[in-house]
XYZ file of C-alpha atoms in Angstrom:
648
model
C 86.787 -107.707 59.406
C 86.858 -105.716 62.631
C 84.022 -105.599 65.168
C 83.434 -101.930 64.281
C 83.095 -102.768 60.604
C 80.695 -105.601 61.363
C 78.625 -103.255 63.531
C 78.426 -100.619 60.763
C 77.318 -103.165 58.183
C 74.772 -104.582 60.590
C 73.313 -101.171 61.303
C 73.103 -100.414 57.582
C 70.726 -103.345 57.162
C 68.406 -102.491 60.029
C 65.378 -100.593 58.730
C 62.612 -101.749 61.016
C 63.627 -100.194 64.342
C 61.202 -97.666 65.856
C 61.819 -93.949 65.346
C 62.854 -91.893 68.343
C 60.486 -88.932 67.901
C 57.155 -88.012 66.411
C 57.174 -86.936 62.768
C 55.389 -83.840 61.467
C 53.856 -84.849 58.138
C 53.668 -81.259 56.923
C 57.306 -80.593 57.759
C 58.376 -83.836 56.090
C 56.506 -82.958 52.896
C 57.911 -79.418 52.841
C 61.530 -80.450 53.436
C 61.300 -83.247 50.859
C 60.001 -80.704 48.350
C 62.738 -78.271 49.338
C 65.339 -81.003 48.874
C 64.229 -81.411 45.274
C 64.256 -77.628 44.752
C 67.784 -77.218 46.113
C 69.007 -80.154 44.027
C 67.629 -78.361 40.951
C 69.776 -75.343 41.847
C 72.939 -77.204 40.846
C 71.523 -77.736 37.358
C 70.602 -74.054 37.309
C 74.140 -73.144 38.319
C 75.432 -75.250 35.425
C 73.348 -73.265 32.947
C 74.236 -69.982 34.656
C 77.978 -70.663 34.508
C 77.815 -72.385 31.112
C 76.296 -69.342 29.460
C 79.082 -67.084 30.714
C 82.084 -68.913 29.210
C 83.360 -69.279 25.645
C 81.298 -71.636 23.505
C 84.220 -74.086 23.301
C 84.060 -74.563 27.097
C 80.307 -74.769 27.756
C 80.133 -78.567 28.145
C 83.101 -78.688 30.516
C 81.760 -75.816 32.609
C 78.339 -77.417 32.991
C 79.935 -80.787 33.755
C 81.819 -79.219 36.651
C 78.462 -78.511 38.285
C 76.885 -81.833 37.316
C 79.795 -83.948 38.571
C 79.377 -82.400 42.019
C 76.044 -84.218 42.231
C 77.884 -87.522 42.011
C 81.051 -86.869 43.980
C 79.623 -84.886 46.885
C 76.626 -87.178 47.270
C 78.993 -90.040 48.053
C 81.376 -88.049 50.266
C 78.382 -86.732 52.213
C 76.938 -90.210 52.710
C 80.235 -91.836 53.656
C 81.656 -89.294 56.133
C 80.496 -85.748 55.403
C 77.147 -85.746 57.190
C 78.552 -87.475 60.251
C 81.437 -85.002 60.509
C 79.034 -82.083 60.140
C 76.170 -83.211 62.388
C 77.639 -85.892 64.619
C 77.500 -84.986 68.327
C 80.991 -84.897 69.823
C 80.034 -82.829 72.849
C 80.127 -79.097 73.466
C 83.791 -78.910 74.416
C 87.151 -79.894 72.986
C 87.062 -81.472 69.558
C 83.265 -81.307 69.572
C 83.533 -77.548 69.002
C 85.086 -78.180 65.594
C 83.929 -81.480 64.125
C 81.444 -84.291 64.609
C 82.150 -88.015 64.753
C 81.765 -91.229 62.762
C 78.412 -92.288 64.245
C 76.450 -91.580 61.052
C 79.075 -92.767 58.543
C 77.339 -94.316 55.535
C 74.198 -92.757 57.055
C 74.236 -95.517 59.617
C 71.216 -95.406 61.917
C 69.546 -92.407 60.280
C 66.545 -94.519 59.352
C 66.034 -95.037 63.091
C 66.543 -91.459 64.221
C 64.601 -88.222 63.874
C 65.942 -84.684 63.656
C 63.310 -82.788 65.597
C 60.157 -83.674 63.640
C 61.965 -84.950 60.535
C 63.209 -88.450 59.747
C 66.990 -88.524 59.896
C 67.290 -89.539 56.245
C 65.170 -86.573 55.134
C 67.325 -84.137 57.092
C 70.547 -85.728 55.803
C 69.346 -85.613 52.193
C 68.298 -81.964 52.535
C 71.700 -81.007 53.928
C 73.387 -83.044 51.193
C 71.960 -80.767 48.507
C 73.578 -77.806 50.283
C 76.964 -79.535 50.204
C 76.511 -80.264 46.491
C 75.696 -76.686 45.457
C 78.418 -75.222 47.696
C 81.053 -77.426 46.073
C 79.823 -76.634 42.562
C 80.006 -72.868 43.143
C 83.813 -73.099 43.405
C 84.049 -74.089 39.740
C 83.150 -70.527 38.773
C 86.657 -69.445 39.757
C 88.445 -72.295 37.957
C 86.701 -72.915 34.633
C 88.475 -72.740 31.256
C 91.848 -73.854 32.656
C 91.595 -76.509 35.403
C 92.012 -80.207 34.625
C 88.713 -81.998 35.068
C 90.345 -84.884 36.956
C 92.114 -82.494 39.346
C 88.860 -80.623 39.915
C 87.065 -83.861 40.815
C 89.715 -84.736 43.395
C 89.552 -81.235 44.851
C 85.747 -81.489 45.123
C 85.980 -84.657 47.188
C 88.656 -83.259 49.495
C 87.009 -79.854 49.883
C 83.575 -81.242 50.698
C 85.065 -83.384 53.474
C 87.852 -81.218 54.875
C 86.407 -77.711 54.495
C 82.636 -77.821 54.075
C 81.788 -80.515 56.635
C 83.819 -79.006 59.530
C 82.590 -75.461 58.816
C 79.025 -76.765 58.664
C 79.575 -78.304 62.106
C 80.928 -75.002 63.468
C 77.729 -73.192 62.496
C 74.906 -75.760 62.528
C 76.248 -78.923 64.132
C 75.625 -79.912 67.770
C 78.307 -78.223 69.876
C 79.722 -76.155 67.000
C 81.556 -73.119 68.358
C 80.070 -70.475 66.005
C 76.593 -71.724 66.827
C 77.396 -71.566 70.542
C 78.780 -68.061 70.041
C 75.304 -66.993 68.939
C 76.060 -65.943 65.357
C 73.061 -66.361 63.035
C 73.168 -68.105 59.665
C 69.690 -69.107 58.602
C 70.458 -70.951 55.359
C 74.186 -70.811 54.654
C 75.624 -67.333 54.192
C 78.813 -68.511 55.882
C 78.481 -72.263 55.476
C 77.729 -72.227 51.738
C 78.571 -68.866 50.209
C 81.549 -67.530 52.146
C 83.167 -70.965 52.107
C 82.728 -71.555 48.369
C 83.453 -67.990 47.264
C 86.626 -67.602 49.317
C 87.795 -71.109 48.431
C 87.244 -70.369 44.752
C 89.307 -67.188 44.987
C 92.209 -68.960 46.701
C 92.072 -71.951 44.352
C 91.974 -69.618 41.352
C 95.016 -67.732 42.640
C 97.015 -70.952 43.023
C 95.845 -72.226 39.640
C 96.818 -68.987 37.916
C 94.928 -66.865 35.372
C 93.658 -67.971 32.001
C 96.039 -67.357 29.112
C 95.222 -65.043 26.225
C 91.625 -64.491 27.291
C 90.104 -61.133 28.069
C 87.749 -60.881 31.057
C 85.216 -58.746 29.187
C 84.707 -61.006 26.168
C 81.046 -61.323 27.108
C 78.857 -64.413 27.553
C 78.677 -67.048 24.850
C 75.012 -67.761 25.559
C 72.978 -65.122 27.388
C 69.770 -67.252 27.261
C 71.602 -69.946 29.258
C 72.483 -67.326 31.862
C 68.856 -66.197 32.071
C 67.581 -69.786 32.322
C 70.165 -70.616 34.970
C 69.320 -67.504 36.960
C 65.606 -68.340 36.915
C 66.255 -71.943 38.009
C 68.461 -70.688 40.830
C 65.778 -68.245 41.978
C 63.155 -70.994 41.858
C 65.341 -73.463 43.760
C 66.372 -70.836 46.311
C 62.824 -70.776 47.638
C 63.482 -74.291 48.913
C 67.047 -73.427 49.880
C 65.929 -70.699 52.285
C 62.347 -71.765 52.950
C 63.269 -75.379 53.626
C 65.898 -74.314 56.155
C 63.062 -73.546 58.580
C 62.622 -77.358 58.836
C 58.997 -76.734 59.804
C 55.780 -75.213 58.478
C 53.911 -74.467 61.699
C 55.593 -71.362 63.139
C 55.562 -69.050 60.115
C 59.347 -69.005 59.707
C 59.256 -70.897 56.408
C 56.700 -68.456 55.017
C 58.820 -65.514 56.120
C 61.939 -67.031 54.559
C 60.202 -67.578 51.214
C 58.791 -64.042 51.229
C 62.091 -62.351 52.078
C 63.871 -64.449 49.451
C 61.481 -63.261 46.747
C 61.675 -59.626 47.787
C 65.451 -59.384 48.248
C 66.123 -60.967 44.847
C 63.740 -58.547 43.133
C 65.212 -55.549 44.935
C 68.771 -56.571 44.116
C 67.990 -57.270 40.460
C 66.465 -53.822 39.920
C 69.308 -52.127 41.778
C 71.875 -53.966 39.649
C 70.101 -52.941 36.442
C 70.061 -49.333 37.624
C 73.795 -49.484 38.350
C 74.486 -50.849 34.873
C 72.389 -48.119 33.309
C 74.132 -45.372 35.269
C 77.697 -46.652 34.985
C 77.719 -48.388 31.599
C 74.802 -46.876 29.734
C 72.811 -50.092 29.246
C 70.932 -52.585 31.401
C 71.643 -56.154 30.291
C 69.879 -59.493 30.555
C 72.993 -60.968 32.151
C 72.971 -58.104 34.649
C 69.381 -58.903 35.584
C 70.284 -62.537 36.263
C 73.484 -61.748 38.147
C 71.733 -59.057 40.174
C 69.002 -61.458 41.252
C 71.581 -64.056 42.294
C 73.437 -61.404 44.315
C 70.238 -60.644 46.218
C 69.599 -64.334 46.822
C 73.085 -64.782 48.247
C 72.865 -61.758 50.542
C 69.449 -62.702 51.962
C 70.487 -66.312 52.645
C 71.826 -65.848 56.210
C 68.974 -63.476 57.102
C 65.944 -65.031 55.386
C 64.130 -66.310 58.480
C 65.294 -63.559 60.813
C 64.155 -60.353 59.046
C 60.882 -58.874 57.808
C 59.953 -58.645 54.114
C 60.188 -54.866 54.371
C 63.797 -54.938 55.528
C 64.612 -57.521 52.856
C 64.063 -54.751 50.286
C 66.890 -52.836 51.947
C 69.054 -55.945 52.151
C 68.681 -56.564 48.414
C 69.256 -52.907 47.555
C 72.394 -52.761 49.708
C 73.726 -56.149 48.655
C 73.629 -55.390 44.924
C 76.116 -52.480 44.934
C 78.303 -54.340 47.440
C 78.614 -57.319 45.073
C 78.775 -55.125 41.958
C 81.690 -53.106 43.308
C 83.474 -56.238 44.532
C 83.218 -57.818 41.085
C 84.506 -54.633 39.438
C 87.362 -54.312 41.929
C 88.545 -57.920 41.507
C 88.417 -57.603 37.725
C 90.275 -54.291 37.677
C 92.980 -55.241 40.159
C 93.569 -58.519 38.281
C 95.479 -60.194 41.092
C 93.275 -63.273 40.677
C 91.353 -64.479 37.634
C 87.980 -65.066 39.324
C 86.612 -66.344 36.034
C 82.874 -66.117 36.642
C 82.970 -63.861 39.711
C 82.265 -66.620 42.221
C 83.995 -64.641 44.946
C 82.381 -61.350 43.963
C 78.890 -62.832 44.206
C 79.144 -65.605 46.778
C 82.142 -64.853 48.989
C 81.540 -61.125 49.164
C 77.746 -61.476 49.111
C 77.772 -64.032 51.918
C 79.904 -61.721 54.064
C 77.588 -58.783 53.367
C 74.593 -60.930 54.290
C 76.157 -61.876 57.617
C 76.688 -58.210 58.502
C 73.222 -57.149 57.352
C 71.695 -59.943 59.445
C 73.351 -58.404 62.489
C 71.735 -55.079 61.598
C 68.213 -56.074 60.548
C 67.461 -59.283 62.515
C 64.224 -58.988 64.503
C 65.786 -60.643 67.540
C 68.950 -58.774 68.535
C 69.580 -56.803 65.359
C 71.135 -53.361 65.695
C 68.077 -51.411 64.538
C 65.809 -53.279 66.979
C 68.021 -53.618 70.053
C 70.409 -50.713 69.647
C 73.162 -53.162 70.601
C 76.227 -54.116 68.577
C 76.515 -57.506 70.267
C 74.865 -59.551 67.515
C 76.638 -57.565 64.801
C 79.975 -58.339 66.457
C 79.132 -62.030 66.593
C 78.139 -61.967 62.927
C 81.427 -60.390 61.909
C 83.405 -62.849 64.049
C 81.617 -65.858 62.558
C 82.025 -64.581 58.996
C 85.737 -63.850 59.475
C 86.238 -67.330 60.909
C 84.586 -68.792 57.813
C 86.832 -66.693 55.565
C 90.022 -67.691 57.377
C 89.232 -71.406 57.603
C 88.136 -71.642 53.962
C 91.153 -69.706 52.689
C 93.796 -71.572 54.669
C 92.214 -74.987 54.183
C 91.805 -74.545 50.433
C 95.366 -73.235 50.103
C 96.656 -76.386 51.797
C 94.536 -78.696 49.627
C 95.499 -76.969 46.376
C 99.141 -76.642 47.405
C 99.491 -80.352 48.114
C 97.660 -81.257 44.911
C 99.919 -78.943 42.901
C 102.994 -80.741 44.257
C 101.598 -84.167 43.372
C 100.170 -83.653 39.876
C 99.249 -81.113 37.243
C 96.276 -78.878 37.945
C 96.057 -77.037 34.611
C 95.212 -78.270 31.160
C 97.885 -77.828 28.435
C 98.012 -74.360 26.915
C 96.976 -75.523 23.442
C 93.823 -77.092 24.901
C 93.126 -73.954 26.890
C 93.381 -71.824 23.757
C 91.387 -74.212 21.586
C 88.683 -75.018 24.126
C 88.266 -77.702 26.770
C 85.115 -79.471 25.562
C 86.516 -81.511 22.675
C 89.834 -82.292 24.370
C 88.426 -83.336 27.739
C 84.993 -84.746 26.949
C 85.039 -85.421 23.197
C 81.890 -83.330 22.904
C 80.972 -79.897 21.653
C 78.138 -77.525 22.487
C 77.663 -76.847 18.764
C 78.568 -79.280 16.017
C 77.801 -76.766 13.284
C 81.513 -76.046 13.015
C 83.145 -79.194 14.321
C 85.822 -81.664 13.312
C 85.950 -82.374 9.561
C 87.314 -85.628 8.151
C 87.462 -86.964 4.600
C 86.992 -90.223 2.791
C 90.113 -91.685 1.179
C 91.303 -89.273 -1.495
C 88.102 -87.267 -1.153
C 86.945 -83.785 -0.235
C 84.021 -82.434 1.738
C 80.633 -83.295 0.340
C 78.461 -80.536 -1.090
C 76.259 -80.517 2.016
C 79.303 -80.269 4.289
C 80.715 -77.465 2.185
C 77.403 -75.614 2.389
C 77.312 -76.008 6.157
C 80.839 -74.668 6.487
C 79.981 -71.722 4.252
C 77.140 -70.802 6.553
C 79.365 -71.035 9.599
C 82.089 -68.809 8.193
C 84.943 -71.292 7.759
C 84.875 -71.798 3.970
C 87.962 -69.690 3.327
C 89.719 -71.238 6.290
C 89.316 -74.893 5.375
C 89.960 -74.242 1.685
C 93.262 -72.590 2.557
C 94.170 -75.431 4.912
C 93.291 -77.996 2.219
C 95.528 -76.272 -0.312
C 98.450 -76.109 2.084
C 98.227 -79.844 2.694
C 97.493 -81.049 -0.829
C 99.313 -78.627 -3.145
C 102.326 -77.835 -0.989
C 102.795 -80.937 1.155
C 101.255 -83.606 -1.084
C 99.328 -85.079 1.852
C 96.254 -87.237 1.207
C 93.260 -85.537 2.839
C 92.058 -88.893 4.163
C 94.913 -88.621 6.650
C 93.740 -85.264 7.967
C 90.981 -84.033 10.258
C 90.237 -80.365 10.849
C 88.717 -79.161 14.110
C 86.652 -76.041 13.421
C 84.981 -76.127 16.842
C 88.070 -74.579 18.404
C 89.003 -71.936 15.848
C 90.764 -69.003 17.466
C 90.538 -65.583 15.821
C 92.488 -62.397 16.358
C 92.059 -59.078 14.578
C 94.427 -56.125 14.744
C 93.230 -52.747 13.507
C 96.023 -50.308 12.621
C 96.650 -47.221 10.523
C 98.878 -48.584 7.761
C 101.369 -46.281 6.008
C 100.832 -48.357 2.873
C 97.195 -47.288 2.543
C 96.854 -43.587 3.470
C 93.476 -42.745 4.958
C 92.369 -46.386 5.043
C 92.344 -48.466 8.231
C 94.033 -51.864 7.856
C 92.769 -54.919 9.727
C 95.047 -57.952 10.046
C 92.865 -60.953 10.718
C 94.419 -64.207 11.917
C 92.737 -67.562 12.413
C 94.149 -70.649 14.103
C 92.689 -74.038 13.233
C 93.770 -77.382 14.645
C 94.681 -79.982 12.050
C 95.556 -83.530 13.118
C 97.644 -85.872 10.956
C 95.968 -89.232 11.520
C 98.391 -91.379 9.543
C 100.793 -93.683 11.434
C 103.282 -93.215 8.566
C 106.467 -92.254 10.414
C 108.113 -90.991 7.229
C 105.275 -88.527 6.657
C 105.315 -87.393 10.266
C 109.064 -86.833 10.078
C 108.765 -85.002 6.769
C 106.392 -82.448 8.240
C 108.292 -79.528 9.654
C 111.837 -80.475 8.676
C 114.281 -77.562 8.972
C 114.814 -77.709 5.197
C 111.141 -76.743 4.788
C 111.474 -73.470 6.632
C 109.941 -71.415 3.820
C 108.320 -71.943 0.426
C 105.935 -70.297 -1.992
C 103.068 -71.457 -4.158
C 101.660 -69.953 -7.342
C 98.050 -70.648 -8.298
C 96.785 -71.066 -11.905
C 95.979 -67.344 -12.047
C 99.596 -66.460 -11.321
C 99.056 -65.274 -7.752
C 101.954 -66.192 -5.474
C 101.624 -66.663 -1.745
C 104.497 -67.279 0.643
C 104.620 -69.708 3.547
C 106.998 -70.698 6.298
C 107.164 -73.280 9.065
C 107.289 -72.007 12.616
C 107.927 -74.011 15.735
C 106.116 -72.837 18.836
C 109.326 -71.224 20.096
C 109.859 -69.422 16.789
C 106.281 -68.185 16.763
C 106.710 -66.778 20.247
C 110.046 -65.183 19.333
C 108.448 -63.480 16.318
C 105.547 -62.368 18.507
C 103.044 -64.219 16.321
C 99.706 -63.950 18.111
C 97.730 -67.163 18.043
C 94.627 -66.183 19.968
C 92.262 -63.341 20.622
C 93.878 -60.358 22.313
C 92.243 -57.247 20.902
C 88.624 -56.255 20.496
C 86.548 -57.942 17.805
C 85.657 -56.048 14.639
C 81.994 -56.973 14.620
C 80.741 -54.719 11.814
C 82.486 -56.340 8.837
C 79.253 -57.417 7.205
C 79.296 -56.139 3.630
C 80.552 -58.155 0.690
C 84.238 -57.929 -0.355
C 85.085 -55.193 -2.841
C 87.393 -56.010 -5.798
C 87.986 -53.090 -8.185
C 90.256 -52.262 -11.106
C 92.432 -49.173 -10.814
C 89.960 -46.637 -12.250
C 86.983 -48.040 -10.389
C 89.032 -48.115 -7.179
C 90.033 -44.481 -7.679
C 86.421 -43.373 -8.065
C 85.290 -45.500 -5.159
C 87.883 -44.104 -2.760
C 87.072 -40.548 -3.830
C 83.377 -41.152 -3.159
C 84.327 -42.240 0.354
C 86.213 -39.019 1.015
C 89.722 -40.515 0.849
C 92.544 -38.359 -0.564
C 93.863 -40.511 -3.421
C 96.784 -38.143 -4.149
C 98.666 -39.651 -1.215
C 98.826 -43.092 -2.831
C 102.167 -43.907 -4.470
C 103.961 -41.227 -2.451
C 106.605 -41.657 0.260
C 106.580 -45.436 0.233
C 102.805 -45.907 0.116
C 101.086 -48.332 -2.221
C 100.138 -47.041 -5.639
C 96.524 -47.367 -6.697
C 97.650 -49.885 -9.311
C 99.322 -52.037 -6.658
C 96.334 -51.613 -4.383
C 93.935 -52.703 -7.140
C 96.141 -55.660 -8.094
C 96.149 -56.994 -4.551
C 92.370 -56.671 -4.337
C 91.794 -58.484 -7.623
C 94.209 -61.299 -6.744
C 92.635 -61.721 -3.327
C 95.809 -60.968 -1.407
C 93.899 -58.282 0.494
C 90.237 -57.424 0.740
C 88.527 -54.054 0.876
C 85.430 -53.854 3.037
C 83.044 -51.045 3.853
C 81.376 -51.204 7.259
C 77.886 -49.809 7.912
C 79.384 -46.634 9.361
C 80.941 -45.920 5.966
C 84.527 -46.514 7.072
C 86.786 -48.369 4.611
C 88.943 -51.222 5.886
C 91.702 -53.207 4.201
C 91.682 -56.836 5.352
C 94.798 -58.996 5.207
C 94.153 -62.564 6.346
C 96.782 -64.754 7.951
C 95.870 -68.427 8.301
C 97.759 -70.495 10.866
C 97.589 -74.235 11.267
C 98.740 -76.674 13.920
C 99.806 -80.183 12.888
C 99.702 -82.647 15.753
C 101.169 -86.109 16.249
C 98.107 -88.374 16.791
C 99.983 -90.717 19.132
C 101.799 -88.306 21.433
C 99.409 -85.337 20.976
C 102.598 -83.271 20.625
C 102.511 -80.244 18.351
C 104.828 -80.880 15.407
C 104.752 -77.566 13.577
C 102.791 -74.423 12.974
C 102.474 -72.737 9.627
C 101.580 -69.159 8.864
C 100.746 -67.395 5.614
C 103.128 -64.459 5.317
C 101.628 -61.106 4.474
C 102.325 -60.048 0.889
C 101.464 -56.444 1.756
C 104.539 -54.472 2.786
C 103.930 -52.250 5.811
């Protein structure tokens, strides 16, 4: 063991040395409270992000925030704090990074930061590093490997966050010496995380087969997360005063409240004007936008001007989010850049305009504004280049993305073995058995009865596979509906509904595994006791792609199919269609279905006729697809699709 190592270990055990400055009990209590509030923000961010993703990815998304609490805590203790706040002088390398003096928080129990114990100050700053790192996940969720994300968190917190923190807040940091203002982390936290998320998302690539405007899976989670963030932000900004005696903390808390309220109302107004409705998600996102924008200015502006800052920050962030989503150069999944990167930059500029000491409206000088822009641009450049290097090296060394089948089916079950909702989860069977009555009832409620019954029949009647060897995963069912005007049914809209369910063959029987998907089983048919024949074929993944078989959601959902199926004989069908204003004389002409054929398909269940609340009549043809997977290699063996009997 080296002398340096011995010295570090010795210092780590010394807790009884005298402190170097007088403590302020009020400041200590306030910063300790603020530390707890900021720590709570990461949990709030988990709820906020978790509510915005698909329900098959909620656990993974929330875990990406939670795991930051563990990883960044350790990186901050080991080297991060020392690199950010170690004193390396005001010239040379000291302009850009600290030192190793406080590695493992060595000596902090013997040192004060102004009127705070060193450990209190280090813990408070640690919560900033944690939330900054977690924000990045908003640009990566639903496609990044959890293990790769954890590695990136550790590297980013040390190589990007800690040096940038030193530039702005550390002793001798060049942005701090320049005179740029950043009260609580507009550049350090928000620009760094937002820009880094955008760059990391660009290198990772967009999500596959997912539309940006699918909407949140759980709006109440978003609301809860937004409220927790707002609550914690009072400590985030207020605690950054590091004191309670000069009124700065009170000002920071007041401006934080006011800017968030102003931004929320402005965002709701924008939604109402541009989209016709004000949403609960919009209220939460709008408040967060205001909180981000006020962060660099909180202790430097008056509550009155914070109204303007919130009102100006909301449209800035709103338009940035819309622009990124429309341009589609980068899949910024949860708009981390639009809110944090863009909002942090806006806050830096607005601080240069509204700051009491040196702001443009008070001094008439552009000096502070110029410094603000320079500091913000430096944060953008350093975060972008540094993150690109980290992600580029990682991409060369190992895989960053999850497999496509896991991305389509949802990350929760595959990565964590958990699901947000077990109401429609994996179904297994006792030897030779079927679902119990209670299980069947539960599946009926959750809308998968037809799906699992069809899958059962494929396996038992057509493949002669014992159900005890099979497990169905209904937590990751993918649906896709195509609405077209079919020439077979004049005047009636046809909806082709496809569902993809994962089915795992759990038997180690090699003969059975080899039997599944043999080329000789390319196509077959099955006739039920009622004489209805349905046709099936095996498709490899390549064949499915070649035939343009869609396996996931692409189009808009048909959300109004709520009435019971309609099955009618020919005469009843004729009268029903006439009552709906459909010209029945066109049936049976020029290649269209006859009413007799139409009725026969309805009665046999090959198609379904549904009437939506608007009165429109839809013909539903269902296509069930199934994946069979090797349990040892996790490799997809085959896919099967039910061919449409209806001729288009």
